[in-house]
PDB file of C-alpha atoms in Angstrom:
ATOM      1  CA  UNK A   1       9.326-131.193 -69.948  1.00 42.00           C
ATOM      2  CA  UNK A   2      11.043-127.755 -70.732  1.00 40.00           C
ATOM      3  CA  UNK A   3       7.826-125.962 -70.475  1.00 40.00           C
ATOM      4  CA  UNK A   4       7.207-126.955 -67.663  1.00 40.00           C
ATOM      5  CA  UNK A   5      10.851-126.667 -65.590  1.00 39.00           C
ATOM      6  CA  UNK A   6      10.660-122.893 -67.057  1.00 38.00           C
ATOM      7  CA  UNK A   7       6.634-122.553 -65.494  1.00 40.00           C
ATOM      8  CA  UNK A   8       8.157-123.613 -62.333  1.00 38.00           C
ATOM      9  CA  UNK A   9      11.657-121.225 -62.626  1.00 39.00           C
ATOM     10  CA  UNK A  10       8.888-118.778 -63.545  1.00 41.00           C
ATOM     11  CA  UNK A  11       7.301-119.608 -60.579  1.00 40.00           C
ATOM     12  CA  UNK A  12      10.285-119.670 -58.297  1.00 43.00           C
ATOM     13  CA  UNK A  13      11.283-115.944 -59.706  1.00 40.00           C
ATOM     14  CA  UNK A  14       8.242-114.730 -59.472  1.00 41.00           C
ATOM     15  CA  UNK A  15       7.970-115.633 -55.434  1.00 44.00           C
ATOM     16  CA  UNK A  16      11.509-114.191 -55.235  1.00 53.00           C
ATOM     17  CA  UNK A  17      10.471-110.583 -56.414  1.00 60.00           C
ATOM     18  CA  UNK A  18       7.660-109.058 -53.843  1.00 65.00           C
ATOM     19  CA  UNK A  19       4.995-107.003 -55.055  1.00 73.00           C
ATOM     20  CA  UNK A  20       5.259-103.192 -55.901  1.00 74.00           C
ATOM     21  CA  UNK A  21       2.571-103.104 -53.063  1.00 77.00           C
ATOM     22  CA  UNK A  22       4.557-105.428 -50.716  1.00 73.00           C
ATOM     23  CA  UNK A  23       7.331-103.120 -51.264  1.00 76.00           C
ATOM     24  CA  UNK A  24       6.072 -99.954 -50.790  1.00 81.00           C
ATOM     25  CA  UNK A  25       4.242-100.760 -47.211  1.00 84.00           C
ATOM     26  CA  UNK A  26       7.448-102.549 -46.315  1.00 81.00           C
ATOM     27  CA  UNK A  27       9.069 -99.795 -47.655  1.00 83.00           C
ATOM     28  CA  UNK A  28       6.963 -97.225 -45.547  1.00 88.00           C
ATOM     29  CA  UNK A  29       6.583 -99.488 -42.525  1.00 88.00           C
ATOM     30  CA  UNK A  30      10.673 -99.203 -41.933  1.00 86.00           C
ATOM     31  CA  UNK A  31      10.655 -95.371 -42.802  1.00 89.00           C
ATOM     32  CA  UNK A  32       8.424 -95.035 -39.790  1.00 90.00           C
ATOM     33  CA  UNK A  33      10.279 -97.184 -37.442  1.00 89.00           C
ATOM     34  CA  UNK A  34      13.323 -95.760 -38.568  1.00 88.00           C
ATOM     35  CA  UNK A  35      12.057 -92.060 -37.084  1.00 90.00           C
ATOM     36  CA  UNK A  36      10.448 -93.661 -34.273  1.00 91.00           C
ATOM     37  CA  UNK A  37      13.975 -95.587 -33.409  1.00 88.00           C
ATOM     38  CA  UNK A  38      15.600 -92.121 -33.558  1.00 88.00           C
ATOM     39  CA  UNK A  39      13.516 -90.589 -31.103  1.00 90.00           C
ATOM     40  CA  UNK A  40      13.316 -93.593 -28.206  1.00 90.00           C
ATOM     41  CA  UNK A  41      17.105 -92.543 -26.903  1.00 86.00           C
ATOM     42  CA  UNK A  42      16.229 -88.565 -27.033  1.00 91.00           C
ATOM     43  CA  UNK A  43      13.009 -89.062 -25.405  1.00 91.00           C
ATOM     44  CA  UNK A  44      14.700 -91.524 -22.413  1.00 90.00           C
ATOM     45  CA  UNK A  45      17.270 -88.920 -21.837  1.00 90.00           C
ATOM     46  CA  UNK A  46      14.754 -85.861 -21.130  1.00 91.00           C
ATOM     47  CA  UNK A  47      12.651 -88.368 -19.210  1.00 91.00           C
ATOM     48  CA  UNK A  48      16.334 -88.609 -17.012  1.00 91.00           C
ATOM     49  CA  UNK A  49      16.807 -85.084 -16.927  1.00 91.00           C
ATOM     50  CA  UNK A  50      13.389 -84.339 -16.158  1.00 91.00           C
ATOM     51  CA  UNK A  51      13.263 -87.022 -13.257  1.00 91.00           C
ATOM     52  CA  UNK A  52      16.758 -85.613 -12.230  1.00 91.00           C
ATOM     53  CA  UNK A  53      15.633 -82.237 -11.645  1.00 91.00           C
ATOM     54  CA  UNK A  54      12.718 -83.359  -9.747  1.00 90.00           C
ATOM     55  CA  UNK A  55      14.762 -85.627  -7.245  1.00 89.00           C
ATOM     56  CA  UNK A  56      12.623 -88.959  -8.328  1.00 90.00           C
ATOM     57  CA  UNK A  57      13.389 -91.978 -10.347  1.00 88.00           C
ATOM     58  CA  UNK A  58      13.156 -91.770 -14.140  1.00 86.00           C
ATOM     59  CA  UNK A  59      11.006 -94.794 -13.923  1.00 88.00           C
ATOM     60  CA  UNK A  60       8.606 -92.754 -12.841  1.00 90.00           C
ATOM     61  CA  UNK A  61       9.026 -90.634 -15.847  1.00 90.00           C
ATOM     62  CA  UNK A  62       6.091 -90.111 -18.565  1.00 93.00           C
ATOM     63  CA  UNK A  63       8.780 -89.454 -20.870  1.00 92.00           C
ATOM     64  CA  UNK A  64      11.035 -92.219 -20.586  1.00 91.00           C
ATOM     65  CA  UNK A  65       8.263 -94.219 -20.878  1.00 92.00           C
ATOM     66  CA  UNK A  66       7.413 -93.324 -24.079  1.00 92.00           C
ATOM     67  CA  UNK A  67      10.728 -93.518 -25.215  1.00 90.00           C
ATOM     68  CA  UNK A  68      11.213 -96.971 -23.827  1.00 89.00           C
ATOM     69  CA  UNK A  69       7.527 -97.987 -25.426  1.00 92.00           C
ATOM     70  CA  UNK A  70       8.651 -96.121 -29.031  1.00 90.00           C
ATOM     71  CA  UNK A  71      11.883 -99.098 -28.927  1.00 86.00           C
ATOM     72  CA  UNK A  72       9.639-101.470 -28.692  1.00 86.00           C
ATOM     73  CA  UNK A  73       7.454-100.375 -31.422  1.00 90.00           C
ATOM     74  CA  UNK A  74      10.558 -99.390 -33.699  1.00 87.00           C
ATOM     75  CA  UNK A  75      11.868-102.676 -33.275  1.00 81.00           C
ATOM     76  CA  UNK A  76       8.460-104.481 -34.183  1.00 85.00           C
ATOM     77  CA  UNK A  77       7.886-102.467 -37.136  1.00 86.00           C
ATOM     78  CA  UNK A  78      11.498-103.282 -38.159  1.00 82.00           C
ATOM     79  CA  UNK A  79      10.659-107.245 -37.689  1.00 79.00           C
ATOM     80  CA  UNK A  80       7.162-106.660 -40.067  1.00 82.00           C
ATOM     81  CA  UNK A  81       9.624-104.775 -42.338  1.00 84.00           C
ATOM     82  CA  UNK A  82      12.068-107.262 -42.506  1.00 79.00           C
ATOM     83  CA  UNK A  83       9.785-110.013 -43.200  1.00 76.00           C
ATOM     84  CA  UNK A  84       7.798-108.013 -45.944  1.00 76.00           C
ATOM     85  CA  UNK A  85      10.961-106.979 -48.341  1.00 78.00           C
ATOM     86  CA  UNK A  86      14.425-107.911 -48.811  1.00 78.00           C
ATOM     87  CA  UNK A  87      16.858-107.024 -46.221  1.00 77.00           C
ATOM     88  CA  UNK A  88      19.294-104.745 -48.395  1.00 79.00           C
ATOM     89  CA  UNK A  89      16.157-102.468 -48.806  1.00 80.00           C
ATOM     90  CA  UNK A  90      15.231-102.121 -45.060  1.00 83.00           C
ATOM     91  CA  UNK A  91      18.547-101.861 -43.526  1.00 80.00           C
ATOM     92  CA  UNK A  92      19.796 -98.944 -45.205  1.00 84.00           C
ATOM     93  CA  UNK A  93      16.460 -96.919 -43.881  1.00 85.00           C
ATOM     94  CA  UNK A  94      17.864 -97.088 -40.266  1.00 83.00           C
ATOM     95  CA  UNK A  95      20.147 -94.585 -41.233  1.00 84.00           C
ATOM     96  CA  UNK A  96      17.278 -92.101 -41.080  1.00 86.00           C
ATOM     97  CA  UNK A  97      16.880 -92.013 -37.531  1.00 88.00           C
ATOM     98  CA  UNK A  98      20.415 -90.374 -37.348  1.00 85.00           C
ATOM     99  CA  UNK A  99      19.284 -86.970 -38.756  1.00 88.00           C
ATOM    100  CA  UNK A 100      15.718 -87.256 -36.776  1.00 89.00           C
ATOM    101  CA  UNK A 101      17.404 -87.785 -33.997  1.00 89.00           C
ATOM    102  CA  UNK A 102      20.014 -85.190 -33.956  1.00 88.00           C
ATOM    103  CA  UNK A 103      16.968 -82.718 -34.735  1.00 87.00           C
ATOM    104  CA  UNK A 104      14.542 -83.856 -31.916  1.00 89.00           C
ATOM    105  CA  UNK A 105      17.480 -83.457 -29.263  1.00 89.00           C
ATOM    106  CA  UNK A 106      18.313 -80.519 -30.191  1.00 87.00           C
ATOM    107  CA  UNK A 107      14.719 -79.322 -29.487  1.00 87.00           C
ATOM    108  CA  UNK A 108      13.935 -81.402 -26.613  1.00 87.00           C
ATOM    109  CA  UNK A 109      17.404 -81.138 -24.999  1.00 88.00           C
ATOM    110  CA  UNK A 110      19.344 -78.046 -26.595  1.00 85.00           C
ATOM    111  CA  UNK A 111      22.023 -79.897 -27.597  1.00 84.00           C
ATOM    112  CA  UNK A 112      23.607 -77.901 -30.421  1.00 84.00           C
ATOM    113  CA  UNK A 113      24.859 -79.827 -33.643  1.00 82.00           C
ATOM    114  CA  UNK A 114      27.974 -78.505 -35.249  1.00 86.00           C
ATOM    115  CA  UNK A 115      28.841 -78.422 -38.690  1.00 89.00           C
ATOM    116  CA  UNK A 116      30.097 -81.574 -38.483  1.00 88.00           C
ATOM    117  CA  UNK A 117      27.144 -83.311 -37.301  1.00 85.00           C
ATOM    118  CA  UNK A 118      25.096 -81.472 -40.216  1.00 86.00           C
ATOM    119  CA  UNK A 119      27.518 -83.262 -42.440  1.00 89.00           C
ATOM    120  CA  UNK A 120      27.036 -86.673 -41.237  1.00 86.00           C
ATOM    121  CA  UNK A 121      23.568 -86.478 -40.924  1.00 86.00           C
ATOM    122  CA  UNK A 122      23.186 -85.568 -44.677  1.00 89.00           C
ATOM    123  CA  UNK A 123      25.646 -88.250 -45.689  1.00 89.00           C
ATOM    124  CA  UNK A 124      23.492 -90.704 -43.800  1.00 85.00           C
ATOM    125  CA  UNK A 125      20.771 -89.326 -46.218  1.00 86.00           C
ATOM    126  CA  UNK A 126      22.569 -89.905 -49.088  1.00 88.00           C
ATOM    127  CA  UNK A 127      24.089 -93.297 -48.167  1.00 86.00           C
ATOM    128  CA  UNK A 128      20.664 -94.585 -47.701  1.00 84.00           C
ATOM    129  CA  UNK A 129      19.166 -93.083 -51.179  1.00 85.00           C
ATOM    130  CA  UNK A 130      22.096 -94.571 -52.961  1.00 87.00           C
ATOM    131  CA  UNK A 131      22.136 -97.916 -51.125  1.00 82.00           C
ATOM    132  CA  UNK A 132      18.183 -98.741 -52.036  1.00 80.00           C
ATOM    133  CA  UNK A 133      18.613 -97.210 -55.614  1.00 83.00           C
ATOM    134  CA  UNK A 134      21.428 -99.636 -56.626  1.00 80.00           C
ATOM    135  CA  UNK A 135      20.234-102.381 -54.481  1.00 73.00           C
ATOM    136  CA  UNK A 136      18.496-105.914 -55.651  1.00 69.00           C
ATOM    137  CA  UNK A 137      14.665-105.823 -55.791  1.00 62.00           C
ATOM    138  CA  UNK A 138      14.378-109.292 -55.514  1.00 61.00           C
ATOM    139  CA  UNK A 139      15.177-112.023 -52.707  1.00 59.00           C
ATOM    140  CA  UNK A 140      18.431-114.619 -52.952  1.00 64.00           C
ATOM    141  CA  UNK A 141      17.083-116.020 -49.306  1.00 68.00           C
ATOM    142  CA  UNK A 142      12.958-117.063 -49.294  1.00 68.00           C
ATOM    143  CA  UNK A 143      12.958-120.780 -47.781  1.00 73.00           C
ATOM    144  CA  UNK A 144      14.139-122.246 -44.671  1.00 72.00           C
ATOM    145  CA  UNK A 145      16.374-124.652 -46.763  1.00 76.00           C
ATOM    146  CA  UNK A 146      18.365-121.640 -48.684  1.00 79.00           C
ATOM    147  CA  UNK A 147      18.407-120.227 -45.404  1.00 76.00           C
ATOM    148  CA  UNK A 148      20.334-122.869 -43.587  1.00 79.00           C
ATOM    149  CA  UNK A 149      22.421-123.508 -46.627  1.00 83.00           C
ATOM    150  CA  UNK A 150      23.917-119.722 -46.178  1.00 80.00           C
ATOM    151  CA  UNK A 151      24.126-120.411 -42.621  1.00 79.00           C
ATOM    152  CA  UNK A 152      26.288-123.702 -43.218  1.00 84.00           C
ATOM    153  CA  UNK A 153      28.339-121.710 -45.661  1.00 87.00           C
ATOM    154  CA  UNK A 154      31.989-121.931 -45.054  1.00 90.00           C
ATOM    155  CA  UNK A 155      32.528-118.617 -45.730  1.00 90.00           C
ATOM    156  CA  UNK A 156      30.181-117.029 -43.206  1.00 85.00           C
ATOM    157  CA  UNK A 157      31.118-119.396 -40.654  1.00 88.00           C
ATOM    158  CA  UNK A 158      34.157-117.835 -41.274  1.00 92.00           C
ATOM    159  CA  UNK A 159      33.365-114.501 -41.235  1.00 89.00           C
ATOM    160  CA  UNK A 160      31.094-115.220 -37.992  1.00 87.00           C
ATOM    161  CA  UNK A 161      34.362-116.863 -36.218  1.00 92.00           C
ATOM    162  CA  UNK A 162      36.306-113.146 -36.872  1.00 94.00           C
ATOM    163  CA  UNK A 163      33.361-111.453 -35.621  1.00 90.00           C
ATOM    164  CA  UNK A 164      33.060-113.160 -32.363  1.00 90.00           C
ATOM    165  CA  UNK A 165      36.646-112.591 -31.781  1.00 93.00           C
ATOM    166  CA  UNK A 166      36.535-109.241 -32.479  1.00 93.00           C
ATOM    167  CA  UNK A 167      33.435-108.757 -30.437  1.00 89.00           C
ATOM    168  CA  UNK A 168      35.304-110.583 -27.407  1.00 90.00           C
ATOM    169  CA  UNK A 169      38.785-108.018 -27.845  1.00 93.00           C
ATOM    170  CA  UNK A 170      36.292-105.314 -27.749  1.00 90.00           C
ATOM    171  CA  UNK A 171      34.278-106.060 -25.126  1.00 87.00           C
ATOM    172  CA  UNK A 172      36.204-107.756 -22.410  1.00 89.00           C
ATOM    173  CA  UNK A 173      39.698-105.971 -23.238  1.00 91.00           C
ATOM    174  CA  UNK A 174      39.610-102.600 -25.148  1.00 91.00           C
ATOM    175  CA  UNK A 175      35.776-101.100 -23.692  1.00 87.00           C
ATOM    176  CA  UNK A 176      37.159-101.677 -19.987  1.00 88.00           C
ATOM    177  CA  UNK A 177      40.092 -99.397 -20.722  1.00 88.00           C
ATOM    178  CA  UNK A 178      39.208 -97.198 -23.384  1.00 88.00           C
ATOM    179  CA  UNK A 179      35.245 -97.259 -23.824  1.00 83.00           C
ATOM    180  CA  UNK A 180      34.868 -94.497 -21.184  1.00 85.00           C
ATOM    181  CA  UNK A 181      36.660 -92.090 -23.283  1.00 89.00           C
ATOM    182  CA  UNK A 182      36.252 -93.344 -27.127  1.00 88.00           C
ATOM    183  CA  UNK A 183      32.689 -93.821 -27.999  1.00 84.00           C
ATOM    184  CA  UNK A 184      34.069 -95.414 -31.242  1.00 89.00           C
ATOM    185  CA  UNK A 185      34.545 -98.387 -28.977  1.00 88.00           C
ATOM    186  CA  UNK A 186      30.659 -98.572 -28.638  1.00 85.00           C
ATOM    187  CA  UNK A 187      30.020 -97.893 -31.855  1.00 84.00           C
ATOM    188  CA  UNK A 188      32.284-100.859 -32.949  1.00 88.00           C
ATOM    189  CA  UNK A 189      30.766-103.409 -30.856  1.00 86.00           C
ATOM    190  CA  UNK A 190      27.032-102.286 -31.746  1.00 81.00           C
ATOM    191  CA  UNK A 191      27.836-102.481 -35.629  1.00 81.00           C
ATOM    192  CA  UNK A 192      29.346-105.691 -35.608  1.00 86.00           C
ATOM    193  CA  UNK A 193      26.525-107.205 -33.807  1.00 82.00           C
ATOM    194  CA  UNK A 194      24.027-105.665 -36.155  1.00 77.00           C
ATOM    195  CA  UNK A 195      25.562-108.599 -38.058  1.00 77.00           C
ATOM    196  CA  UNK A 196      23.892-110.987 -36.167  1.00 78.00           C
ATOM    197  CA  UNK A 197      20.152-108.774 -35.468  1.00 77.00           C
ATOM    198  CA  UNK A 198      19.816-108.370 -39.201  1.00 74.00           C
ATOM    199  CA  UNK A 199      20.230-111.951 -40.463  1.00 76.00           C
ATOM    200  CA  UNK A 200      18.478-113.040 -37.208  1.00 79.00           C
ATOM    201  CA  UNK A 201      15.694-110.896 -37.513  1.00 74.00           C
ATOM    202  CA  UNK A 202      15.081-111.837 -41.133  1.00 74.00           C
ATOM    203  CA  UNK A 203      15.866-115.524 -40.134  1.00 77.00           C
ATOM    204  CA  UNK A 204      13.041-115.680 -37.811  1.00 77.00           C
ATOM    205  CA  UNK A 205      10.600-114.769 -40.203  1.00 74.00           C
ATOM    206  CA  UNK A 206      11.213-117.087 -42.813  1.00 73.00           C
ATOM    207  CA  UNK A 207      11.590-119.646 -40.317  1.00 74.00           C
ATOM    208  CA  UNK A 208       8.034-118.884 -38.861  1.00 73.00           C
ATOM    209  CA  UNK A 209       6.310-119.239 -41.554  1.00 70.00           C
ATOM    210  CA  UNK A 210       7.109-123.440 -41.486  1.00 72.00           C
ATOM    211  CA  UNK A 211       6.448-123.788 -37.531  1.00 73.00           C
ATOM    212  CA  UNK A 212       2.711-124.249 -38.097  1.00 68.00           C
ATOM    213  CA  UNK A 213       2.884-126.656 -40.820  1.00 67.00           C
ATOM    214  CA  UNK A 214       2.631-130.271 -40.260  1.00 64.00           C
ATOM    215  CA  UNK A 215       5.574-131.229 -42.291  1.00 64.00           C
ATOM    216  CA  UNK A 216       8.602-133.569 -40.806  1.00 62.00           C
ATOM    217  CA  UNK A 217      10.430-129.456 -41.560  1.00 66.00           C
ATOM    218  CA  UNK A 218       8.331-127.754 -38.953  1.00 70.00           C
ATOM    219  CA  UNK A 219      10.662-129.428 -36.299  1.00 73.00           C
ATOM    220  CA  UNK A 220      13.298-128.079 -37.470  1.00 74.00           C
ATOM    221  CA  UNK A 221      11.861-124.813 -38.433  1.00 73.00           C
ATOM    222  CA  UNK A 222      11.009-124.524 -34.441  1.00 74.00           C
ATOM    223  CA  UNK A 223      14.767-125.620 -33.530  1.00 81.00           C
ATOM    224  CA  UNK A 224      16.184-122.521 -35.596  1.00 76.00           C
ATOM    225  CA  UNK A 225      13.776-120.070 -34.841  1.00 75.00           C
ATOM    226  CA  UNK A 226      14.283-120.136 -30.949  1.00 80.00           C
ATOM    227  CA  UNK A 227      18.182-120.869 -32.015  1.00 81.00           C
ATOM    228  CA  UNK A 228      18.044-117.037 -34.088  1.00 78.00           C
ATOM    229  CA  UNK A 229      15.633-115.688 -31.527  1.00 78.00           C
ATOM    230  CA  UNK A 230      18.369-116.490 -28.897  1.00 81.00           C
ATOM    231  CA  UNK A 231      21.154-114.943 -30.795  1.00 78.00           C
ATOM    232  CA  UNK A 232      18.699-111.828 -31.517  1.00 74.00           C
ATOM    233  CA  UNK A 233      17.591-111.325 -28.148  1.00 75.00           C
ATOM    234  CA  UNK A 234      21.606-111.539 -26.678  1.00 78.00           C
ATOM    235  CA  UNK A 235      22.824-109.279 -29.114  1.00 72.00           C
ATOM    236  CA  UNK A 236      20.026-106.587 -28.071  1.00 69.00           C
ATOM    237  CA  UNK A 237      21.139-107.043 -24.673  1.00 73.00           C
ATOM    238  CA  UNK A 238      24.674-106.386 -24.982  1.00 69.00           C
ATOM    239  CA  UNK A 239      23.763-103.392 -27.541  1.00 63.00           C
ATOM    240  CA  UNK A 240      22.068-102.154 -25.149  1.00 63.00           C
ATOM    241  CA  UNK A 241      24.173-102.672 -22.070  1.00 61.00           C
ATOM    242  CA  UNK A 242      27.018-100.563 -24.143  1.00 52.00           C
ATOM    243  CA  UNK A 243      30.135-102.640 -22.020  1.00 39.00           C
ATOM    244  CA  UNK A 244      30.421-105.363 -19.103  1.00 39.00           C
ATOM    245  CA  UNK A 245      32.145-102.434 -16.911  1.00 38.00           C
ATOM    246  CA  UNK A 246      29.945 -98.968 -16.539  1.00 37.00           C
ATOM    247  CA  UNK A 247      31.664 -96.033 -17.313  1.00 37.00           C
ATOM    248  CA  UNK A 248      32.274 -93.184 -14.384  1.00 37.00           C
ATOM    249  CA  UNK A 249      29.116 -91.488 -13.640  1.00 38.00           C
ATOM    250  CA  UNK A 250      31.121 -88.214 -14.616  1.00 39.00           C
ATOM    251  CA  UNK A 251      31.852 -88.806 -17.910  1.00 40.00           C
ATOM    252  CA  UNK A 252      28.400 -88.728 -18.792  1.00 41.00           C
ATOM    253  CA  UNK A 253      28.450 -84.937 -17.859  1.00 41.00           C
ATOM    254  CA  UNK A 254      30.446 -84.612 -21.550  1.00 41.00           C
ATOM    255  CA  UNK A 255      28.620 -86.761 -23.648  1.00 42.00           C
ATOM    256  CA  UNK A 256      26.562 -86.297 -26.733  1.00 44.00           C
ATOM    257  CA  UNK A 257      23.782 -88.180 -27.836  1.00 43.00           C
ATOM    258  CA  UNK A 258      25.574 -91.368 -28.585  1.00 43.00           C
ATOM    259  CA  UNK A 259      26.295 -91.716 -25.014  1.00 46.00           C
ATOM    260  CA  UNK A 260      22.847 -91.918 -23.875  1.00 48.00           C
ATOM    261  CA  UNK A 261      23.182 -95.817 -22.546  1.00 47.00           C
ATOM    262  CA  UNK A 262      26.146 -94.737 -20.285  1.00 46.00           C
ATOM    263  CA  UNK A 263      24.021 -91.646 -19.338  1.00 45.00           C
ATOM    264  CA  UNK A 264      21.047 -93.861 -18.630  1.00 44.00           C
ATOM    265  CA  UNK A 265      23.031 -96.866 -17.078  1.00 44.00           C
ATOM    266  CA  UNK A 266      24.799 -94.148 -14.548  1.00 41.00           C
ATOM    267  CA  UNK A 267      21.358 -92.335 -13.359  1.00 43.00           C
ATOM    268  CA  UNK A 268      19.705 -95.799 -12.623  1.00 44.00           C
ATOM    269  CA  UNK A 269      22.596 -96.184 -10.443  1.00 41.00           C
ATOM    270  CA  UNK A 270      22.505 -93.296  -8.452  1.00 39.00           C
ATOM    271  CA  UNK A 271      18.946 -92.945  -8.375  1.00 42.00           C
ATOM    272  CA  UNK A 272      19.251 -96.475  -6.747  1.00 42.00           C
TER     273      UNK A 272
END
């Protein structure tokens, strides 16, 4: 009886902790979307620019094209990431797009980076390094079970309650008045909802893999994946609409790089 409950925690263990080969091209696989997530704003705002200067519609843009079709693929590769290695590994990688994409705009659209901006982009270097060196190699989340049991958690439906509120101050009260002119405001909203994307994300996968099994669990398995896929797909969208009220066209004429949504929301209007 003991030998075999310690086979089967063996067991258990063993299908927490991915192999050194899973790691690595999960590893590699969110390096890659990392850079290519760095370059899809850069390359959407020269496709503006360069549509801009022509008189024509950046949808008609080669460039923003690309950059629109490099989000997509960024944001696939970080799915197959996800799915492939434990989250605290992956995440920390997206930091990596910060520096490549400082670097690529100032190529592609002379924007100059200050010593400032040097500064943060190596910290984000760092930050990552010393996240994945001192972070878990193994799993704590690999079933659809443990995952709804963290889900259920008091805590986090705690935690989720303050985040919602937070996200509803920020978006409906504070970005209407001060988002135009503090891009921290942005920046707040999009980091608390990478608390949702992240758990969603990694939620889907696990939740996949029971869909296609005819078990009296693949019902359920269905139920929370579209339930996670809905959460994931709103919180892109309002990442990615930056605020329910557009900031003045003119504003966009002082922005950096972490304006580009404002930048790209304004031309679509005018070009319209």
């Amino acid at each position: 009886m003991g030998t075999a409950a310690t086979a089967a925690a063996a067991a258990g263990e063993g299908a927490r902790s991915p192999s050194p080969a899973a790691v690595s091209l999960g590893l590699g696989v969110a390096v890659v979307s990392s850079l290519v997530n760095g370059s899809t704003f850069v390359l959407q705002k020269k496709g503006i620019v360069r549509a801009k200067r022509r008189g024509t519609s950046y949808l008609t843009d080669i460039v923003w094209w690309a950059g629109t079709i490099a989000m997509a693929v960024g944001q696939i590769g970080n799915f197959l990431a996800y799915t492939a290695v434990p989250t605290v590994l992956v995440t920390p990688l997206g930091a990596l797009g910060v520096p490549f994409g400082s670097i690529l705009a100032s190529y592609l659209l002379k924007e100059k980076l200050n010593i400032l901006g040097k500064l943060g982009c190596l910290l984000s270097c760092a930050g990552s390094v010393v996240l994945i060196i001192h972070s878990p190699k193994s799993e704590s989340v690999t079933t659809q079970a443990e995952l709804e049991e963290k889900l259920t958690n008091p805590v986090f439906v705690g935690y989720l309650c303050i985040v919602l509120l937070l996200l509803l101050l920020l978006i409906f009260w504070i970005a209407p008045a001060h988002g135009p002119t503090n891009i921290m405001v942005y920046i707040s909203i999009c980091s608390l909802l990478g608390s949702f994307t992240v758990p969603s994300t990694k939620g889907i996968g696990l939740a996949a893999q029971d869909i296609f099994h005819n078990s009296p669990s693949s019902q359920r398995a269905l139920c929370l994946c579209l339930v996670l896929l809905a959460v994931l797909g709103c919180s892109i969208i309002v990442q990615f609409s930056g605020s329910p009220t557009p900031a003045p066209c003119g504003a966009t004429d002082r922005s950096s790089l972490t304006r580009d949504r404002t930048s790209a929301r304004c031309s679509g209007s005018l070009e319209s």
